[in-house]
PDB file of C-alpha atoms and ligand atoms in Angstrom:
ATOM      1  CA  MET A  80      -8.357 -48.876  18.250  1.00 73.00           C
ATOM      2  CA  GLY A  81     -11.342 -51.387  19.200  1.00 93.00           C
ATOM      3  CA  LYS A  82     -13.802 -50.178  21.419  1.00 97.00           C
ATOM      4  CA  VAL A  83     -13.479 -46.465  22.001  1.00 98.00           C
ATOM      5  CA  VAL A  84     -15.088 -44.596  25.011  1.00 98.00           C
ATOM      6  CA  ILE A  85     -15.032 -41.045  25.558  1.00 98.00           C
ATOM      7  CA  THR A  86     -15.619 -38.813  28.936  1.00 98.00           C
ATOM      8  CA  TYR A  87     -15.789 -34.700  29.577  1.00 98.00           C
ATOM      9  CA  GLY A  88     -14.641 -32.816  32.278  1.00 98.00           C
ATOM     10  CA  THR A  89     -12.586 -29.894  33.897  1.00 98.00           C
ATOM     11  CA  PHE A  90     -10.661 -32.404  36.123  1.00 97.00           C
ATOM     12  CA  ASP A  91      -9.344 -29.937  37.780  1.00 96.00           C
ATOM     13  CA  LEU A  92      -7.223 -30.491  41.342  1.00 95.00           C
ATOM     14  CA  LEU A  93      -6.744 -34.336  40.200  1.00 95.00           C
ATOM     15  CA  HIS A  94      -8.759 -36.764  42.974  1.00 96.00           C
ATOM     16  CA  VAL A  95      -9.611 -40.091  43.037  1.00 96.00           C
ATOM     17  CA  GLY A  96     -13.093 -39.680  42.296  1.00 96.00           C
ATOM     18  CA  HIS A  97     -11.792 -38.549  38.626  1.00 97.00           C
ATOM     19  CA  VAL A  98      -8.935 -41.122  38.477  1.00 97.00           C
ATOM     20  CA  ARG A  99     -11.514 -44.095  39.788  1.00 97.00           C
ATOM     21  CA  LEU A 100     -13.956 -42.564  37.216  1.00 98.00           C
ATOM     22  CA  LEU A 101     -11.330 -42.852  34.227  1.00 98.00           C
ATOM     23  CA  ARG A 102      -9.982 -46.400  34.974  1.00 98.00           C
ATOM     24  CA  ARG A 103     -13.964 -47.510  35.350  1.00 98.00           C
ATOM     25  CA  LEU A 104     -14.443 -45.552  31.688  1.00 97.00           C
ATOM     26  CA  LYS A 105     -11.341 -47.535  30.091  1.00 97.00           C
ATOM     27  CA  ALA A 106     -12.427 -51.428  31.661  1.00 97.00           C
ATOM     28  CA  LEU A 107     -15.683 -50.321  29.546  1.00 97.00           C
ATOM     29  CA  GLY A 108     -13.613 -50.260  25.895  1.00 98.00           C
ATOM     30  CA  ASP A 109     -10.339 -50.190  24.439  1.00 98.00           C
ATOM     31  CA  THR A 110      -9.198 -46.898  24.265  1.00 98.00           C
ATOM     32  CA  LEU A 111     -10.249 -43.814  26.521  1.00 98.00           C
ATOM     33  CA  ILE A 112     -10.592 -40.446  24.907  1.00 98.00           C
ATOM     34  CA  VAL A 113     -10.946 -37.821  27.472  1.00 98.00           C
ATOM     35  CA  GLY A 114     -12.098 -34.162  26.729  1.00 98.00           C
ATOM     36  CA  VAL A 115     -11.052 -31.513  29.151  1.00 98.00           C
ATOM     37  CA  SER A 116     -12.609 -28.526  29.618  1.00 98.00           C
ATOM     38  CA  THR A 117     -10.587 -25.349  28.188  1.00 98.00           C
ATOM     39  CA  ASP A 118     -10.259 -22.374  30.592  1.00 98.00           C
ATOM     40  CA  ALA A 119     -13.009 -20.510  28.326  1.00 98.00           C
ATOM     41  CA  PHE A 120     -15.403 -22.994  28.156  1.00 98.00           C
ATOM     42  CA  ASN A 121     -15.170 -23.459  32.188  1.00 97.00           C
ATOM     43  CA  ALA A 122     -16.032 -19.759  32.226  1.00 97.00           C
ATOM     44  CA  GLN A 123     -19.243 -20.789  30.095  1.00 96.00           C
ATOM     45  CA  LYS A 124     -19.938 -23.602  32.667  1.00 93.00           C
ATOM     46  CA  GLY A 125     -19.610 -21.034  35.597  1.00 95.00           C
ATOM     47  CA  LYS A 126     -16.343 -22.658  36.578  1.00 93.00           C
ATOM     48  CA  ALA A 127     -12.712 -21.464  37.402  1.00 94.00           C
ATOM     49  CA  SER A 128     -10.181 -23.774  37.962  1.00 95.00           C
ATOM     50  CA  ILE A 129      -7.101 -23.477  39.667  1.00 95.00           C
ATOM     51  CA  TYR A 130      -5.289 -25.518  37.118  1.00 96.00           C
ATOM     52  CA  PRO A 131      -5.087 -23.642  34.004  1.00 97.00           C
ATOM     53  CA  PHE A 132      -5.955 -26.170  30.850  1.00 98.00           C
ATOM     54  CA  GLU A 133      -2.600 -26.522  29.708  1.00 98.00           C
ATOM     55  CA  GLU A 134      -1.973 -28.122  33.185  1.00 98.00           C
ATOM     56  CA  ARG A 135      -5.046 -29.948  33.630  1.00 98.00           C
ATOM     57  CA  ARG A 136      -4.726 -31.235  30.242  1.00 98.00           C
ATOM     58  CA  GLU A 137      -0.648 -32.496  31.216  1.00 98.00           C
ATOM     59  CA  ILE A 138      -1.897 -34.446  34.313  1.00 98.00           C
ATOM     60  CA  ILE A 139      -4.672 -35.927  32.227  1.00 98.00           C
ATOM     61  CA  LYS A 140      -2.126 -37.045  29.383  1.00 98.00           C
ATOM     62  CA  SER A 141       0.382 -38.443  32.329  1.00 98.00           C
ATOM     63  CA  ILE A 142      -2.626 -41.152  33.207  1.00 98.00           C
ATOM     64  CA  SER A 143      -1.505 -44.590  31.860  1.00 97.00           C
ATOM     65  CA  PHE A 144      -4.878 -45.380  31.062  1.00 96.00           C
ATOM     66  CA  VAL A 145      -6.006 -42.543  29.464  1.00 98.00           C
ATOM     67  CA  ASP A 146      -5.062 -42.607  25.357  1.00 98.00           C
ATOM     68  CA  LYS A 147      -5.912 -39.186  24.020  1.00 98.00           C
ATOM     69  CA  VAL A 148      -7.065 -36.005  25.467  1.00 98.00           C
ATOM     70  CA  ILE A 149      -8.779 -33.451  23.367  1.00 98.00           C
ATOM     71  CA  PRO A 150     -10.150 -29.956  24.774  1.00 98.00           C
ATOM     72  CA  GLU A 151     -13.378 -29.555  25.116  1.00 98.00           C
ATOM     73  CA  GLU A 152     -14.518 -25.637  24.146  1.00 98.00           C
ATOM     74  CA  THR A 153     -18.435 -26.368  23.789  1.00 97.00           C
ATOM     75  CA  TRP A 154     -21.249 -28.277  24.805  1.00 95.00           C
ATOM     76  CA  ASP A 155     -22.412 -29.172  21.580  1.00 95.00           C
ATOM     77  CA  GLN A 156     -19.135 -30.687  20.227  1.00 97.00           C
ATOM     78  CA  LYS A 157     -19.631 -34.390  21.627  1.00 97.00           C
ATOM     79  CA  ALA A 158     -21.598 -35.193  18.583  1.00 96.00           C
ATOM     80  CA  SER A 159     -18.983 -34.154  15.840  1.00 97.00           C
ATOM     81  CA  ASP A 160     -16.103 -35.885  18.409  1.00 98.00           C
ATOM     82  CA  VAL A 161     -18.391 -39.030  18.517  1.00 98.00           C
ATOM     83  CA  LYS A 162     -18.296 -39.451  14.464  1.00 97.00           C
ATOM     84  CA  GLU A 163     -14.683 -37.896  14.117  1.00 98.00           C
ATOM     85  CA  TYR A 164     -13.322 -40.220  16.882  1.00 98.00           C
ATOM     86  CA  GLY A 165     -15.626 -43.294  15.649  1.00 97.00           C
ATOM     87  CA  VAL A 166     -16.372 -43.317  19.605  1.00 98.00           C
ATOM     88  CA  ASP A 167     -18.846 -46.154  20.832  1.00 98.00           C
ATOM     89  CA  ILE A 168     -19.824 -45.188  24.538  1.00 98.00           C
ATOM     90  CA  LEU A 169     -20.039 -41.624  25.556  1.00 98.00           C
ATOM     91  CA  ALA A 170     -19.464 -41.914  29.500  1.00 98.00           C
ATOM     92  CA  MET A 171     -19.683 -39.588  32.190  1.00 97.00           C
ATOM     93  CA  GLY A 172     -20.088 -39.616  36.052  1.00 97.00           C
ATOM     94  CA  ASP A 173     -23.948 -40.193  36.945  1.00 97.00           C
ATOM     95  CA  ASP A 174     -23.969 -36.544  38.267  1.00 96.00           C
ATOM     96  CA  TRP A 175     -24.641 -36.311  34.445  1.00 97.00           C
ATOM     97  CA  ALA A 176     -27.446 -38.881  34.041  1.00 97.00           C
ATOM     98  CA  GLY A 177     -29.521 -37.902  31.696  1.00 97.00           C
ATOM     99  CA  LYS A 178     -27.910 -34.717  30.320  1.00 97.00           C
ATOM    100  CA  PHE A 179     -26.744 -36.686  27.326  1.00 96.00           C
ATOM    101  CA  ASP A 180     -29.328 -38.958  26.327  1.00 96.00           C
ATOM    102  CA  THR A 181     -30.251 -36.617  23.380  1.00 96.00           C
ATOM    103  CA  LEU A 182     -26.704 -38.277  21.565  1.00 96.00           C
ATOM    104  CA  SER A 183     -28.608 -41.825  22.120  1.00 96.00           C
ATOM    105  CA  SER A 184     -29.332 -42.552  18.631  1.00 95.00           C
ATOM    106  CA  ASP A 185     -25.338 -42.110  17.370  1.00 94.00           C
ATOM    107  CA  VAL A 186     -23.764 -43.906  20.352  1.00 97.00           C
ATOM    108  CA  GLU A 187     -24.212 -45.301  23.670  1.00 98.00           C
ATOM    109  CA  ILE A 188     -24.642 -43.391  26.399  1.00 98.00           C
ATOM    110  CA  VAL A 189     -22.861 -44.783  30.394  1.00 98.00           C
ATOM    111  CA  TYR A 190     -23.813 -42.625  33.376  1.00 98.00           C
ATOM    112  CA  LEU A 191     -21.066 -44.537  35.774  1.00 97.00           C
ATOM    113  CA  PRO A 192     -21.952 -43.400  40.014  1.00 97.00           C
ATOM    114  CA  ARG A 193     -19.732 -41.186  41.642  1.00 96.00           C
ATOM    115  CA  THR A 194     -17.353 -41.338  44.065  1.00 95.00           C
ATOM    116  CA  GLU A 195     -18.679 -40.370  47.727  1.00 95.00           C
ATOM    117  CA  GLY A 196     -16.996 -38.091  50.072  1.00 94.00           C
ATOM    118  CA  ILE A 197     -14.984 -36.063  47.429  1.00 93.00           C
ATOM    119  CA  SER A 198     -14.665 -33.305  45.376  1.00 94.00           C
ATOM    120  CA  THR A 199     -12.507 -30.148  43.614  1.00 93.00           C
ATOM    121  CA  THR A 200     -14.913 -27.852  45.378  1.00 93.00           C
ATOM    122  CA  ASP A 201     -14.655 -29.966  48.924  1.00 93.00           C
ATOM    123  CA  ILE A 202     -10.414 -29.965  48.339  1.00 92.00           C
ATOM    124  CA  ARG A 203     -10.905 -25.754  47.987  1.00 91.00           C
ATOM    125  CA  THR A 204     -13.270 -25.629  50.883  1.00 92.00           C
ATOM    126  CA  VAL A 205     -10.421 -27.499  52.786  1.00 90.00           C
ATOM    127  CA  ILE A 206      -7.177 -25.701  51.422  1.00 89.00           C
ATOM    128  CA  SER A 207      -9.105 -22.210  52.231  1.00 90.00           C
ATOM    129  CA  ARG A 208     -10.009 -23.230  55.822  1.00 90.00           C
ATOM    130  CA  VAL A 209      -6.219 -24.114  56.190  1.00 91.00           C
ATOM    131  CA  GLU A 210      -5.263 -20.641  55.237  1.00 90.00           C
ATOM    132  CA  GLU A 211      -8.029 -19.053  57.821  1.00 91.00           C
ATOM    133  CA  ASP A 212      -6.803 -20.703  60.191  1.00 92.00           C
ATOM    134  CA  LYS A 213      -2.931 -19.923  59.694  1.00 93.00           C
ATOM    135  CA  LEU A 214      -4.253 -16.128  59.101  1.00 93.00           C
ATOM    136  CA  LEU A 215      -6.107 -16.810  62.845  1.00 94.00           C
ATOM    137  CA  ALA A 216      -2.948 -17.931  64.379  1.00 95.00           C
ATOM    138  CA  LEU A 217      -0.776 -15.129  63.281  1.00 95.00           C
ATOM    139  CA  GLU A 218      -3.210 -12.415  64.058  1.00 95.00           C
ATOM    140  CA  CYS A 219      -3.340 -14.233  67.623  1.00 96.00           C
ATOM    141  CA  ALA A 220       0.649 -13.864  67.932  1.00 96.00           C
ATOM    142  CA  ILE A 221       0.772 -10.477  66.611  1.00 95.00           C
ATOM    143  CA  ASP A 222      -1.622  -9.480  69.160  1.00 95.00           C
ATOM    144  CA  GLN A 223       0.410 -11.398  71.989  1.00 96.00           C
ATOM    145  CA  VAL A 224       3.676  -9.689  70.789  1.00 95.00           C
ATOM    146  CA  SER A 225       2.074  -6.189  70.686  1.00 95.00           C
ATOM    147  CA  ARG A 226       0.879  -6.595  74.291  1.00 95.00           C
ATOM    148  CA  LEU A 227       4.000  -7.706  75.610  1.00 95.00           C
ATOM    149  CA  ALA A 228       5.435  -5.079  73.818  1.00 94.00           C
ATOM    150  CA  LYS A 229       3.068  -2.457  75.630  1.00 94.00           C
ATOM    151  CA  LYS A 230       4.423  -4.333  79.000  1.00 94.00           C
ATOM    152  CA  LEU A 231       7.837  -3.701  78.523  1.00 92.00           C
ATOM    153  CA  ARG A 232       7.377   0.221  77.908  1.00 88.00           C
TER     154      ARG A 232
HETATM  155  N1  LIG B  61     -16.432 -37.344  38.798  1.00 82.21           N
HETATM  156  C1  LIG B  61     -17.014 -38.755  39.755  1.00 82.21           C
HETATM  157  N2  LIG B  61     -16.254 -38.668  41.399  1.00 82.21           N
HETATM  158  C2  LIG B  61     -16.224 -37.708  41.826  1.00 82.21           C
HETATM  159  C3  LIG B  61     -15.660 -36.360  41.523  1.00 82.21           C
HETATM  160  C4  LIG B  61     -16.330 -36.008  39.738  1.00 82.21           C
HETATM  161  O1  LIG B  61     -17.001 -39.571  39.248  1.00 82.21           O
HETATM  162  N3  LIG B  61     -16.477 -37.419  43.156  1.00 82.21           N
HETATM  163  C5  LIG B  61     -16.507 -37.031  37.597  1.00 82.21           C
HETATM  164  C6  LIG B  61     -18.040 -36.567  37.425  1.00 82.21           C
HETATM  165  O2  LIG B  61     -18.816 -36.956  37.408  1.00 82.21           O
HETATM  166  C7  LIG B  61     -17.473 -36.211  35.820  1.00 82.21           C
HETATM  167  C8  LIG B  61     -15.879 -36.153  36.066  1.00 82.21           C
HETATM  168  O3  LIG B  61     -15.588 -36.792  36.962  1.00 82.21           O
HETATM  169  O4  LIG B  61     -17.952 -37.403  34.727  1.00 82.21           O
HETATM  170  C9  LIG B  61     -15.058 -34.794  36.090  1.00 82.21           C
HETATM  171  O5  LIG B  61     -15.758 -33.926  36.631  1.00 82.21           O
HETATM  172  P1  LIG B  61     -15.697 -32.714  36.895  1.00 82.21           P
HETATM  173  O6  LIG B  61     -14.154 -32.068  36.226  1.00 82.21           O
HETATM  174  O7  LIG B  61     -16.239 -31.857  37.798  1.00 82.21           O
HETATM  175  O8  LIG B  61     -16.324 -31.901  35.068  1.00 82.21           O
HETATM  176  P2  LIG B  61     -17.781 -31.182  35.132  1.00 82.21           P
HETATM  177  O9  LIG B  61     -17.426 -29.924  35.577  1.00 82.21           O
HETATM  178  O10 LIG B  61     -18.416 -32.379  35.840  1.00 82.21           O
HETATM  179  O11 LIG B  61     -17.669 -31.121  33.210  1.00 82.21           O
HETATM  180  O12 LIG B  61     -19.280 -31.442  29.294  1.00 82.21           O
HETATM  181  C10 LIG B  61     -18.980 -32.246  30.370  1.00 82.21           C
HETATM  182  C11 LIG B  61     -18.571 -31.026  31.512  1.00 82.21           C
HETATM  183  O13 LIG B  61     -17.582 -30.740  30.833  1.00 82.21           O
HETATM  184  C12 LIG B  61     -18.537 -32.027  32.968  1.00 82.21           C
END
C-alpha cells in the first residue's frame, strides 16, 4: 500500500488542470484515491456538472495513476475516509488552502498550486459563446434569405 494520498473534487469536463494536479498528488505517495463529488453533493456545493457522476467517475478511473475512486457525498466524510483507507496525505489545489486544516491532527494536509488559465467554468463559457456565435450566424443567414425572397416576389 505504501503512502496513501487522497483528494476530492467534481472533476467535470476533465482538463489539464485536473490531470496535472492528480499527477502531482500521485508523486507525493504510492496510492492515490480520488473522491469524486456525486451529483447530489454538487447540488450542496451549489454546482451543477455537465457530465453526470457515473461518467465523471469512469473518466477519473481511466487515469493510469489513479488507484481508487470513491464517491464524495458529504463534506464530513473526509475524516472517516482518512481512517478507513489509512490515508497519510489529504491534498487539494490551493484554492482550498486552509479549508481542511482541522483534519491536520489525523492526516498531513497539503495544498498544491492550481494550474492557472484553465477551469471548467472557462470551458463552459467558451462553449456557450460558440453556441451564441452559431445562433447569430444562423439568424443573419435567415435574415438574408428572407430579404432575398422579398426581392424575388
Ligand atoms: N484544480 C487545479 N487547477 C485548475 C482547476 C482545478 O489544480 N485549473 C484542482 C482544484 O484545486 C481541486 C481539483 O482540481 O483540488 C478539483 O477541482 P474541482 O473539480 O473544481 O473540485 P471542487 O469543486 O473544488 O471540489 O471537498 C472538496 C470539493 O469536493 C472540491
